[in-house]
PDB file of C-alpha atoms in Angstrom:
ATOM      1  CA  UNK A  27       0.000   0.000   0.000  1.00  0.00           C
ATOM      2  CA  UNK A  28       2.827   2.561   1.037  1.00  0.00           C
ATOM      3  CA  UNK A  29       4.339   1.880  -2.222  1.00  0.00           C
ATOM      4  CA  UNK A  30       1.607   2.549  -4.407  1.00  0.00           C
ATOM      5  CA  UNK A  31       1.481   5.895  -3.052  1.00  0.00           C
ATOM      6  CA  UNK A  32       5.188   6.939  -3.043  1.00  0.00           C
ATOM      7  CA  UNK A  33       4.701   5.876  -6.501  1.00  0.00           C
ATOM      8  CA  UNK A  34       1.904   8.178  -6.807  1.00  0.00           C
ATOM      9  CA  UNK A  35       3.469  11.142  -5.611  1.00  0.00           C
ATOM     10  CA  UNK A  36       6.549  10.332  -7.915  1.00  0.00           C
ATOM     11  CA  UNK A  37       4.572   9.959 -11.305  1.00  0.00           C
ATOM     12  CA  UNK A  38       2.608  13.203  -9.534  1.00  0.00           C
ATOM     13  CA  UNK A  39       5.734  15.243  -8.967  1.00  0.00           C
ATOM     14  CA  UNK A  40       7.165  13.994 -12.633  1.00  0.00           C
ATOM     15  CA  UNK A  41       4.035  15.780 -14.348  1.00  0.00           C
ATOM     16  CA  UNK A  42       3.452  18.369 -12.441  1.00  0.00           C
ATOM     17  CA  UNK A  43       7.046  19.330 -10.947  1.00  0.00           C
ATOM     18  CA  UNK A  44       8.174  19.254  -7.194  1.00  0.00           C
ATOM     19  CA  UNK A  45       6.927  23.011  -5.953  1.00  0.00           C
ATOM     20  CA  UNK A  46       3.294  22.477  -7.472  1.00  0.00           C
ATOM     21  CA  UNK A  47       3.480  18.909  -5.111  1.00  0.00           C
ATOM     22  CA  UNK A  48       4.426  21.136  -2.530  1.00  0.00           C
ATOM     23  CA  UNK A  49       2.447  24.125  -2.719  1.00  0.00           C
ATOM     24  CA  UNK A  50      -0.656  21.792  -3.359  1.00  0.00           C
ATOM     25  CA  UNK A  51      -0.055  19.498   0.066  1.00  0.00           C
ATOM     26  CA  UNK A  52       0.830  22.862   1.920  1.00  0.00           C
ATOM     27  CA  UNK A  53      -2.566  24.364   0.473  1.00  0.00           C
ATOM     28  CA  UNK A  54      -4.347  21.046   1.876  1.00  0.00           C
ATOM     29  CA  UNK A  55      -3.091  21.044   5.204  1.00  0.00           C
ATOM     30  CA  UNK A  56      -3.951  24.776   5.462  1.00  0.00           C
ATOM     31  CA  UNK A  57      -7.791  24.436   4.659  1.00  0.00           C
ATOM     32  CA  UNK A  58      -7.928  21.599   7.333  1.00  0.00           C
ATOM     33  CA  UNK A  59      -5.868  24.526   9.859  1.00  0.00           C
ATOM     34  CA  UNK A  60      -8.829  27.240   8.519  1.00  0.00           C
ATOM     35  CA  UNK A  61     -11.366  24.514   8.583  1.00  0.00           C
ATOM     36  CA  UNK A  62     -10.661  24.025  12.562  1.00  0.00           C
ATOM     37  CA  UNK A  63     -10.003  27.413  13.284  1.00  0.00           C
ATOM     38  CA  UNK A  64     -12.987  29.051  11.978  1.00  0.00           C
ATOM     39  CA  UNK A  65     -15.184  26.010  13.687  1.00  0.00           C
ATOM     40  CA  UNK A  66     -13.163  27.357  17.451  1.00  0.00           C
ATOM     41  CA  UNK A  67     -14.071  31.264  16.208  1.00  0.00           C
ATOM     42  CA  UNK A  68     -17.751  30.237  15.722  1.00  0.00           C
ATOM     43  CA  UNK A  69     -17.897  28.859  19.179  1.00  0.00           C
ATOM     44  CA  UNK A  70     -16.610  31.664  20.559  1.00  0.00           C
ATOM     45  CA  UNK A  71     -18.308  33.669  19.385  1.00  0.00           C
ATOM     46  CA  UNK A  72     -20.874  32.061  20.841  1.00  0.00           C
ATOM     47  CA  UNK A  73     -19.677  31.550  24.293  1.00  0.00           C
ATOM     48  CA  UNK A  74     -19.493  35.717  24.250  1.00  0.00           C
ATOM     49  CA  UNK A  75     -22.922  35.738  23.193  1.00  0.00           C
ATOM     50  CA  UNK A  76     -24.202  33.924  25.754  1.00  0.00           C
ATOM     51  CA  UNK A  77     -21.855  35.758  28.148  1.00  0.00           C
ATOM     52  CA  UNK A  78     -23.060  39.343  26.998  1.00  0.00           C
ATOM     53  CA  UNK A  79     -26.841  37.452  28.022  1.00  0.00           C
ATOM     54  CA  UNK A  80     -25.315  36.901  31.275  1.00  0.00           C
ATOM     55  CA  UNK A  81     -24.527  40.296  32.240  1.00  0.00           C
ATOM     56  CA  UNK A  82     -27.257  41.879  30.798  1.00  0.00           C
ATOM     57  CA  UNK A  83     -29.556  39.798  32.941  1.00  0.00           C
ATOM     58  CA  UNK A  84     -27.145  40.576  35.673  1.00  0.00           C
ATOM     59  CA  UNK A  85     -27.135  44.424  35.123  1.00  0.00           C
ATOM     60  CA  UNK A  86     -30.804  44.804  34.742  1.00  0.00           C
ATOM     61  CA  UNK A  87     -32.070  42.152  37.565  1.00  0.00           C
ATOM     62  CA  UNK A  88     -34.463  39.828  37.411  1.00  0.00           C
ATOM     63  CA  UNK A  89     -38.038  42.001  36.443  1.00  0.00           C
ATOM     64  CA  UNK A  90     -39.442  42.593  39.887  1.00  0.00           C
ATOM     65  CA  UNK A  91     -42.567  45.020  40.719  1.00  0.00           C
ATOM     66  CA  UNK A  92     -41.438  48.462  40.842  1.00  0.00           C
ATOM     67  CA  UNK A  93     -42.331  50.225  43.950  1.00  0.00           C
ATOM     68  CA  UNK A  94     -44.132  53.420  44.920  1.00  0.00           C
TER      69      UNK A  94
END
């Protein structure tokens, strides 16, 4: 199995050249990096919404009967 695949990336860097093979995997593993961190900005994002929520009920107080 292993060789089938160095043999891949061989007959791939033959036709295409070495820094396309390169700049192609790099590209790859970047979109998994973005992939992640936009899923951890998303949730944050969240977590401060939720937060703001928080102190706003916090701030304001639960509604109560205002006196006279």
């Amino acid at each position: 199995m292993l060789e089938g695949s160095v043999v891949g990336w061989f007959n791939l860097i033959s036709n295409i050249g070495f820094p396309s093979v390169v700049a192609l995997y790099l590209l790859f593993q970047l979109e998994k990096r973005l992939v992640s961190l936009e899923s951890a900005v998303e949730d944050i994002g969240e977590h401060i919404e939720e937060r703001n929520e928080q102190d706003e009920f916090v701030r304001r107080g639960p509604k109560s009967k205002k006196k006279r």
